[in-house]
Amino acid sequence: MTDSPIRIAVIGSGPAGFYAAGHLLKDSGGLIEVDMFERLPTPHGLVRSGVAPDHPKIKSVTRVYEKTAAHPRYRFFGNIELGADVTREELRERYHAIVYATGAPTDRPLGIAGEQLPGSWPATEFVGWYNGHPDHPDLPFDLGCQRAVVIGNGNVALDVARMLTLSHDELARTDIADHALDALKHSRISEVVVVGRRGPAQAAFTHPELLELGELADADVIVDEAELERALAVAGPQLDTRAQRIVATLRDYAARPPHGRRRRIVLRFLLSPVELVGDDRRGVAEVRLVRNELRPGPDGGLRAEPTDELETIPAGLVLRAIGYRGVPLAGVPFDERTGTIANDRGRVLGPDGPRHGEYAVGWIKRGPTGIIGTNKKDAQETVDAIFADLDAGLLPDPPAPDPTDVESTLLARKPELVTYDGWTEIDRHEQARGEPAGRPRVKLTRIDELLRVAASERPAADGERDGVTTR
């Protein structure tokens, strides 16, 4: 390794980006400097804007990220968008390596007729709406219908179903965005049907998420026992422990008599949507589905394949939760099939092999799989590749590595740049807003509000600290 500082740019401030930054700073023996770039004024990615508001324990992982952010060789540049405020080529001139940690911000479409009708939404946008993501506060979700259908069988699908059925008292103790809290208070939705194309033993949601449904104060969980047992009657591979727990809990729900609560969540399996029916004026009215059967696949597992049997469910709101997808970055090789940056264990791959000095981490590297903690091991793999390339002399030497030049250039282009101190001011402000109501925070949901609060901590006001610009 060289004795000169190795400067690394991390693009994205979600869990993957922070774990990568943490590994780089901890394992480098003082040789690494990390600058993190984030499109929004706020860090933490899906921990802030994706984790359900009633899951505060999961959000406590940000304490780990705060320790990384306190490191003297870490800087945060918020409200800076790659491609708009700074280009990949400019970063290559200033850093020895770039780590792309941009996640998977869009949804996977269903690819069926009627998907674009009013009332049909990607779950990603609904999640962003109730979590106060600045891209989504004004989305016109119509909660005046009686039934919503959620397409998908992962944790996001259960999160969405739970958020539609939590009581106002349950929601009012969380950091849900105020606009969503008010809208859900007046929601007329009384039934949420969660539809999965595979069987209950193949469901992608976790057992703790499934158990939470049974603890709702204002909703019954409905599972049709006969339908459940038909789906489980197909001979297949022996169920692992996780699947056994899920099946046991579903059987418990099926045996429970309804308590007559105001709302209900109906869990359905072996159904795939084939069409959304409605019109452009009134929106979605029905979901047409085909019943599937589980049949042995070439890999020895069970595959869901359609039959000739159709079913129609009336619904005024449809939320598709069948997965997230990454988006291409200008100049970075992208695999359209997987929705990820083309890479080999984190090394970005061009037509002629690895692009030395460019790396990927998290969902943009491996696809939208795993939980938040999965990103820690994933980030270590990428960081190991960076150190191996550094030891082998494969990292390019940037012609303009001056750290002060980076910040001055960004400030000249974007005076509203937000440092980590600016984010800390936002954090304090939101927590203070929530304190009178006993809430963890009341989020600011608009860019201008966030920038106004962060403004008192901008570098121009704070100056330099020990020869290094503010974090």
Coordinates of C-alpha atoms in Angstrom, one line a residue:
M1 CA 0.0 0.0 0.0
T2 CA 1.0 3.6 -0.6
D3 CA 1.5 6.1 2.3
S4 CA -0.5 8.8 0.5
P5 CA -4.2 9.0 1.4
I6 CA -6.5 6.9 -0.8
R7 CA -9.6 8.8 -1.6
I8 CA -12.8 6.9 -2.2
A9 CA -16.2 8.2 -3.3
V10 CA -19.3 6.3 -2.1
I11 CA -22.4 7.1 -4.1
G12 CA -25.5 6.6 -1.9
S13 CA -26.0 6.8 1.8
G14 CA -28.2 3.8 2.6
P15 CA -27.1 0.7 4.6
A16 CA -24.8 -0.6 1.9
G17 CA -23.0 2.7 1.5
F18 CA -22.5 3.2 5.2
Y19 CA -21.3 -0.4 5.8
A20 CA -18.9 0.0 2.9
A21 CA -17.6 3.3 4.3
G22 CA -17.3 1.8 7.8
H23 CA -15.3 -1.2 6.6
L24 CA -13.0 1.1 4.5
L25 CA -12.3 3.4 7.4
K26 CA -11.9 0.7 10.0
D27 CA -9.7 -1.7 8.0
S28 CA -7.4 0.7 6.1
G29 CA -4.9 1.6 8.8
G30 CA -5.6 5.3 8.4
L31 CA -4.9 5.4 4.6
I32 CA -8.5 5.8 3.4
E33 CA -10.6 9.0 3.1
V34 CA -14.3 8.5 2.3
D35 CA -16.6 11.1 0.8
M36 CA -20.3 10.0 0.6
F37 CA -22.6 11.6 -2.0
E38 CA -26.4 11.5 -1.6
R39 CA -29.1 12.8 -3.8
L40 CA -31.4 13.8 -0.9
P41 CA -30.5 16.2 1.9
T42 CA -30.9 13.2 4.3
P43 CA -28.9 10.0 4.7
H44 CA -29.8 6.4 5.6
G45 CA -31.7 5.4 2.5
L46 CA -34.4 2.8 3.0
V47 CA -33.8 2.8 6.8
R48 CA -35.4 6.3 6.7
S49 CA -37.7 5.9 3.7
G50 CA -38.4 2.2 3.4
V51 CA -38.6 0.6 6.9
A52 CA -42.2 0.7 8.1
P53 CA -42.9 3.4 10.7
D54 CA -44.0 0.9 13.3
H55 CA -40.6 -0.8 13.2
P56 CA -38.5 1.5 15.3
K57 CA -36.1 -1.2 16.5
I58 CA -35.0 -1.8 12.9
K59 CA -34.3 1.9 12.4
S60 CA -32.0 1.9 15.4
V61 CA -29.3 0.5 13.1
T62 CA -28.6 4.2 12.2
R63 CA -26.5 4.4 15.5
V64 CA -23.9 2.3 13.7
Y65 CA -23.9 4.7 10.8
E66 CA -23.6 7.7 13.1
K67 CA -20.3 6.2 14.4
T68 CA -19.0 6.0 10.8
A69 CA -20.1 9.5 10.1
A70 CA -18.2 10.8 13.2
H71 CA -14.9 9.5 11.8
P72 CA -12.5 12.3 11.0
R73 CA -11.8 10.9 7.5
Y74 CA -15.5 10.8 6.5
R75 CA -17.4 13.5 4.7
F76 CA -21.1 13.7 3.7
F77 CA -22.3 15.7 0.6
G78 CA -26.1 15.6 0.6
N79 CA -28.4 17.2 -1.9
I80 CA -25.8 16.2 -4.6
E81 CA -27.0 14.0 -7.5
L82 CA -24.6 12.0 -9.6
G83 CA -25.1 13.0 -13.2
A84 CA -26.7 16.3 -12.4
D85 CA -24.4 18.1 -9.9
V86 CA -21.3 16.0 -10.5
T87 CA -20.4 13.5 -13.2
R88 CA -18.7 10.1 -13.0
E89 CA -15.8 11.5 -15.0
E90 CA -15.2 14.3 -12.5
L91 CA -15.2 11.8 -9.7
R92 CA -12.7 9.6 -11.5
E93 CA -10.4 12.7 -11.7
R94 CA -10.6 13.2 -7.9
Y95 CA -10.8 9.8 -6.4
H96 CA -8.9 6.5 -6.5
A97 CA -12.1 4.5 -6.5
I98 CA -15.9 5.0 -6.7
V99 CA -18.3 2.7 -4.9
Y100 CA -21.8 2.7 -6.3
A101 CA -24.4 2.1 -3.5
T102 CA -27.4 3.5 -5.2
G103 CA -29.8 0.7 -4.3
A104 CA -32.9 -0.4 -6.3
P105 CA -35.2 2.7 -6.3
T106 CA -37.9 1.6 -8.8
D107 CA -40.4 -1.3 -8.8
R108 CA -40.8 -4.3 -11.0
P109 CA -43.9 -4.0 -13.2
L110 CA -46.5 -6.7 -13.5
G111 CA -46.6 -6.5 -17.3
I112 CA -50.4 -7.0 -17.5
A113 CA -53.2 -5.0 -19.1
G114 CA -54.7 -2.2 -17.0
E115 CA -51.5 -1.8 -14.9
Q116 CA -51.4 1.9 -15.6
L117 CA -55.0 2.6 -14.6
P118 CA -55.6 5.2 -11.8
G119 CA -55.6 3.4 -8.5
S120 CA -52.8 1.0 -9.6
W121 CA -49.6 1.8 -7.8
P122 CA -46.1 0.4 -7.2
A123 CA -45.7 -0.3 -3.5
T124 CA -42.4 1.5 -3.7
E125 CA -44.3 4.8 -4.1
F126 CA -46.8 4.0 -1.4
V127 CA -44.0 3.1 1.0
G128 CA -42.2 6.4 0.1
W129 CA -45.5 8.3 0.6
Y130 CA -46.2 7.1 4.1
N131 CA -42.5 7.4 5.1
G132 CA -42.2 11.0 4.0
H133 CA -39.8 10.6 1.1
P134 CA -39.5 14.0 -0.6
D135 CA -40.3 12.5 -4.0
H136 CA -43.7 11.3 -2.9
P137 CA -45.6 13.6 -0.5
D138 CA -48.2 14.7 -3.0
L139 CA -49.1 11.4 -4.5
P140 CA -53.0 11.1 -4.8
F141 CA -53.7 7.7 -3.2
D142 CA -57.4 7.2 -3.1
L143 CA -58.3 5.4 0.2
G144 CA -62.0 5.9 -0.2
C145 CA -62.6 2.4 -1.6
Q146 CA -63.5 -0.6 0.6
R147 CA -61.0 -3.2 -0.7
A148 CA -57.3 -3.0 -1.6
V149 CA -55.4 -5.8 -3.3
V150 CA -51.7 -6.2 -2.6
I151 CA -49.8 -8.2 -5.2
G152 CA -46.8 -10.0 -3.7
N153 CA -45.7 -12.3 -0.9
G154 CA -42.7 -10.6 0.6
N155 CA -42.1 -8.4 3.6
V156 CA -43.0 -5.2 1.6
A157 CA -46.4 -6.7 0.8
L158 CA -47.1 -7.4 4.5
D159 CA -45.8 -4.0 5.5
V160 CA -48.2 -2.3 3.1
A161 CA -51.1 -4.4 4.2
R162 CA -50.3 -3.7 7.9
M163 CA -50.0 0.1 7.2
L164 CA -53.5 0.1 5.6
T165 CA -55.0 -1.6 8.6
L166 CA -53.2 -0.2 11.7
S167 CA -55.4 1.9 13.9
H168 CA -54.9 5.6 14.2
D169 CA -53.7 5.2 17.7
E170 CA -51.1 2.7 16.6
L171 CA -49.9 4.9 13.8
A172 CA -49.9 8.1 15.8
R173 CA -47.0 6.8 18.0
T174 CA -44.7 6.4 15.0
D175 CA -42.7 8.6 12.7
I176 CA -45.1 8.2 9.8
A177 CA -45.4 11.3 7.6
D178 CA -48.2 13.6 8.8
H179 CA -49.9 13.7 5.5
A180 CA -50.1 9.9 5.5
L181 CA -51.3 9.8 9.1
D182 CA -54.2 12.1 8.3
A183 CA -55.1 10.3 5.1
L184 CA -55.1 6.8 6.8
K185 CA -57.2 8.1 9.7
H186 CA -60.0 8.8 7.2
S187 CA -59.4 5.7 5.1
R188 CA -62.5 3.7 4.2
I189 CA -60.6 0.5 3.3
S190 CA -61.9 -2.3 5.4
E191 CA -60.3 -5.3 3.6
V192 CA -56.8 -5.9 2.2
V193 CA -56.3 -9.0 0.2
V194 CA -52.6 -10.1 -0.1
V195 CA -52.1 -12.2 -3.2
G196 CA -49.1 -14.5 -3.8
R197 CA -48.4 -16.5 -7.0
R198 CA -46.7 -19.3 -5.1
G199 CA -47.8 -21.4 -2.2
P200 CA -47.6 -20.6 1.5
A201 CA -44.5 -22.7 2.0
Q202 CA -42.7 -20.7 -0.7
A203 CA -43.8 -17.2 0.5
A204 CA -40.9 -14.7 0.7
F205 CA -42.0 -12.9 3.8
T206 CA -40.3 -13.7 7.1
H207 CA -42.0 -15.3 10.1
P208 CA -41.7 -12.3 12.4
E209 CA -43.5 -10.2 9.8
L210 CA -46.3 -12.8 9.5
L211 CA -46.7 -13.0 13.3
E212 CA -47.1 -9.2 13.5
L213 CA -50.3 -9.4 11.5
G214 CA -51.9 -11.4 14.3
E215 CA -51.1 -8.6 16.8
L216 CA -53.0 -5.8 15.0
A217 CA -55.6 -4.1 17.3
D218 CA -58.0 -3.2 14.5
A219 CA -57.8 -6.1 12.0
D220 CA -58.5 -9.8 11.8
V221 CA -56.3 -12.0 9.7
I222 CA -58.2 -14.4 7.5
V223 CA -56.8 -17.5 5.9
D224 CA -59.2 -20.0 4.3
E225 CA -58.3 -23.4 5.7
A226 CA -59.5 -25.4 2.8
E227 CA -57.5 -23.3 0.3
L228 CA -54.4 -23.4 2.5
E229 CA -54.5 -27.1 2.8
R230 CA -55.0 -27.6 -0.9
A231 CA -51.9 -25.4 -1.5
L232 CA -49.9 -27.5 1.0
A233 CA -51.1 -30.9 -0.4
V234 CA -48.6 -31.0 -3.2
A235 CA -45.6 -33.2 -2.6
G236 CA -42.3 -31.3 -2.8
P237 CA -39.0 -30.8 -1.0
Q238 CA -39.0 -31.0 2.7
L239 CA -39.8 -27.7 4.3
D240 CA -37.0 -25.9 6.1
T241 CA -37.4 -24.5 9.6
R242 CA -38.5 -21.1 8.3
A243 CA -41.2 -22.5 6.0
Q244 CA -42.4 -24.8 8.8
R245 CA -42.9 -21.8 11.1
I246 CA -44.8 -19.9 8.4
V247 CA -47.1 -22.8 7.7
A248 CA -47.8 -23.4 11.4
T249 CA -48.7 -19.7 11.9
L250 CA -50.9 -19.7 8.8
R251 CA -52.7 -22.8 10.1
D252 CA -53.2 -21.0 13.4
Y253 CA -54.7 -18.0 11.6
A254 CA -57.0 -20.3 9.6
A255 CA -58.3 -21.9 12.8
R256 CA -59.0 -18.6 14.5
P257 CA -62.6 -17.3 14.5
P258 CA -62.7 -13.7 13.4
H259 CA -63.1 -11.2 16.2
G260 CA -65.3 -8.8 14.3
R261 CA -62.6 -6.1 14.1
R262 CA -63.1 -3.1 11.8
R263 CA -60.7 -4.3 9.2
R264 CA -59.4 -7.6 7.9
I265 CA -56.3 -8.9 6.0
V266 CA -57.0 -11.8 3.8
L267 CA -54.0 -13.9 2.8
R268 CA -54.4 -15.7 -0.5
F269 CA -51.9 -18.0 -2.4
L270 CA -51.4 -19.6 -5.8
L271 CA -53.0 -16.7 -7.6
S272 CA -51.4 -14.5 -10.3
P273 CA -53.0 -11.3 -11.7
V274 CA -53.7 -11.3 -15.4
E275 CA -55.5 -8.0 -15.9
L276 CA -56.7 -5.0 -14.0
V277 CA -60.1 -3.9 -15.1
G278 CA -61.5 -0.4 -15.0
D279 CA -61.4 2.9 -16.9
D280 CA -59.3 6.0 -17.0
R281 CA -62.0 8.1 -15.3
R282 CA -62.9 5.9 -12.4
G283 CA -59.7 3.9 -12.1
V284 CA -59.3 0.3 -11.1
A285 CA -62.5 -1.7 -10.3
E286 CA -61.4 -5.3 -10.4
V287 CA -58.4 -7.6 -10.4
R288 CA -58.6 -10.7 -12.6
L289 CA -56.4 -13.6 -11.5
V290 CA -55.5 -17.0 -12.6
R291 CA -55.3 -19.9 -10.2
N292 CA -51.9 -21.6 -10.2
E293 CA -50.8 -25.1 -9.4
L294 CA -47.5 -26.2 -7.9
R295 CA -45.6 -28.5 -10.1
P296 CA -42.1 -30.0 -9.9
G297 CA -39.5 -27.9 -11.7
P298 CA -36.2 -28.9 -13.4
D299 CA -34.3 -27.8 -10.3
G300 CA -36.2 -30.2 -8.1
G301 CA -38.3 -27.5 -6.4
L302 CA -41.9 -26.6 -7.0
R303 CA -43.0 -24.0 -9.6
A304 CA -46.2 -22.1 -9.8
E305 CA -47.9 -22.7 -13.2
P306 CA -51.2 -21.3 -14.3
T307 CA -54.4 -23.4 -14.8
D308 CA -57.5 -22.5 -16.7
E309 CA -59.3 -21.4 -13.6
L310 CA -59.9 -17.6 -13.3
E311 CA -61.1 -15.4 -10.4
T312 CA -62.1 -11.8 -10.1
I313 CA -61.7 -9.6 -7.0
P314 CA -63.4 -6.2 -6.9
A315 CA -60.9 -3.6 -5.6
G316 CA -60.4 0.2 -5.9
L317 CA -56.7 0.2 -4.9
V318 CA -54.0 -2.2 -6.2
L319 CA -50.4 -2.1 -4.9
R320 CA -47.8 -4.2 -6.6
A321 CA -45.0 -5.4 -4.3
I322 CA -43.2 -7.9 -6.5
G323 CA -39.7 -6.5 -6.1
Y324 CA -37.5 -3.5 -6.5
R325 CA -35.2 -2.8 -9.4
G326 CA -32.0 -0.8 -9.9
V327 CA -31.7 1.9 -12.5
P328 CA -28.7 2.6 -14.9
L329 CA -26.1 5.2 -14.1
A330 CA -24.5 7.2 -16.9
G331 CA -21.4 5.6 -18.1
V332 CA -21.6 2.6 -15.8
P333 CA -22.2 -0.9 -17.3
F334 CA -25.7 -2.1 -16.4
D335 CA -27.3 -5.6 -16.7
E336 CA -30.9 -5.0 -17.8
R337 CA -31.9 -8.6 -17.1
T338 CA -31.1 -8.4 -13.4
G339 CA -31.5 -4.6 -12.9
T340 CA -28.0 -4.4 -11.4
I341 CA -24.6 -2.9 -12.3
A342 CA -22.6 -5.5 -14.1
N343 CA -20.0 -6.8 -11.6
D344 CA -17.9 -9.6 -10.3
R345 CA -18.1 -9.8 -6.5
G346 CA -18.3 -6.0 -6.4
R347 CA -15.8 -5.1 -9.2
V348 CA -17.6 -3.3 -12.0
L349 CA -17.3 -5.2 -15.3
G350 CA -16.9 -3.5 -18.7
P351 CA -16.8 -5.3 -22.0
D352 CA -13.1 -6.1 -21.5
G353 CA -13.1 -7.1 -17.9
P354 CA -13.0 -5.3 -14.5
R355 CA -13.0 -1.5 -14.5
H356 CA -10.3 -0.8 -12.0
G357 CA -11.4 1.8 -9.5
E358 CA -15.1 1.2 -9.8
Y359 CA -17.2 -1.0 -7.5
A360 CA -20.7 -1.8 -6.6
V361 CA -22.3 -2.7 -3.3
G362 CA -25.8 -3.5 -1.9
W363 CA -28.9 -4.0 -4.1
I364 CA -27.3 -2.3 -7.1
K365 CA -24.7 -5.0 -6.9
R366 CA -26.6 -8.2 -6.0
G367 CA -30.3 -7.3 -6.6
P368 CA -33.0 -6.5 -4.0
T369 CA -32.5 -9.5 -1.7
G370 CA -31.8 -10.0 2.0
I371 CA -32.4 -7.8 5.0
I372 CA -30.5 -4.7 6.2
G373 CA -27.9 -6.7 7.9
T374 CA -27.1 -8.6 4.7
N375 CA -25.5 -5.5 3.4
K376 CA -22.7 -5.7 6.0
K377 CA -21.3 -8.9 4.6
D378 CA -21.9 -7.8 1.1
A379 CA -20.0 -4.6 1.7
Q380 CA -17.1 -6.5 3.2
E381 CA -16.8 -8.5 0.0
T382 CA -16.6 -5.3 -2.1
V383 CA -14.2 -3.6 0.3
D384 CA -11.9 -6.7 0.2
A385 CA -11.9 -6.4 -3.5
I386 CA -10.9 -2.7 -3.2
F387 CA -8.0 -3.5 -0.8
A388 CA -6.8 -6.4 -3.1
D389 CA -6.8 -4.1 -6.1
L390 CA -5.0 -1.4 -4.0
D391 CA -2.3 -3.9 -3.0
A392 CA -1.9 -5.1 -6.6
G393 CA -1.4 -1.5 -7.8
L394 CA -4.6 -1.6 -9.9
L395 CA -6.3 1.5 -8.5
P396 CA -5.8 4.5 -10.9
D397 CA -4.1 7.6 -9.6
P398 CA -6.5 10.6 -9.9
P399 CA -5.0 13.7 -11.4
A400 CA -6.8 16.1 -9.0
P401 CA -7.2 14.4 -5.6
D402 CA -7.3 17.6 -3.5
P403 CA -10.2 17.2 -1.0
T404 CA -10.8 21.0 -0.6
D405 CA -11.3 21.3 -4.3
V406 CA -14.2 18.8 -4.2
E407 CA -16.1 20.8 -1.7
S408 CA -15.4 24.2 -3.2
T409 CA -16.5 22.9 -6.6
L410 CA -19.7 21.4 -5.3
L411 CA -20.5 24.6 -3.3
A412 CA -20.0 26.7 -6.4
R413 CA -22.5 24.5 -8.3
K414 CA -24.9 23.8 -5.5
P415 CA -24.8 26.3 -2.6
E416 CA -27.5 24.2 -0.9
L417 CA -25.1 21.4 -0.3
V418 CA -25.9 19.6 3.0
T419 CA -23.0 18.3 5.2
Y420 CA -23.5 15.7 7.9
D421 CA -23.7 18.6 10.4
G422 CA -26.6 19.9 8.3
W423 CA -28.2 16.5 8.6
T424 CA -27.7 16.5 12.3
E425 CA -29.5 19.8 12.5
I426 CA -32.4 18.2 10.5
D427 CA -32.4 15.2 12.8
R428 CA -32.6 17.4 16.0
H429 CA -35.3 19.5 14.5
E430 CA -37.5 16.5 13.5
Q431 CA -37.1 14.9 16.9
A432 CA -38.0 18.1 18.7
R433 CA -41.2 18.3 16.5
G434 CA -42.2 14.8 17.6
E435 CA -41.4 15.1 21.3
P436 CA -44.7 16.9 22.4
A437 CA -46.8 14.1 20.8
G438 CA -44.6 11.3 22.2
R439 CA -43.4 10.4 18.7
P440 CA -39.8 9.6 17.7
R441 CA -39.8 12.4 15.1
V442 CA -42.1 14.4 12.8
K443 CA -40.4 14.3 9.4
L444 CA -39.9 17.1 7.1
T445 CA -41.1 15.9 3.7
R446 CA -40.1 18.6 1.3
I447 CA -36.7 19.5 0.0
D448 CA -37.1 23.2 0.7
E449 CA -38.0 22.6 4.3
L450 CA -35.0 20.2 4.8
L451 CA -32.6 22.7 3.2
R452 CA -33.9 25.5 5.3
V453 CA -33.2 23.6 8.5
A454 CA -29.8 22.4 7.3
A455 CA -28.7 25.8 6.2
S456 CA -27.4 27.0 9.5
E457 CA -24.7 24.2 9.3
R458 CA -23.5 24.8 5.8
P459 CA -19.7 24.8 5.3
A460 CA -19.7 28.5 4.3
A461 CA -21.0 29.3 7.8
D462 CA -18.9 26.8 9.7
G463 CA -15.6 27.3 7.9
E464 CA -12.8 24.8 8.0
R465 CA -11.8 22.6 10.9
D466 CA -8.2 21.6 11.4
G467 CA -7.4 22.1 7.8
V468 CA -10.2 19.7 6.7
T469 CA -13.6 20.9 5.6
T470 CA -16.7 20.2 7.7
R471 CA -18.2 16.8 7.6

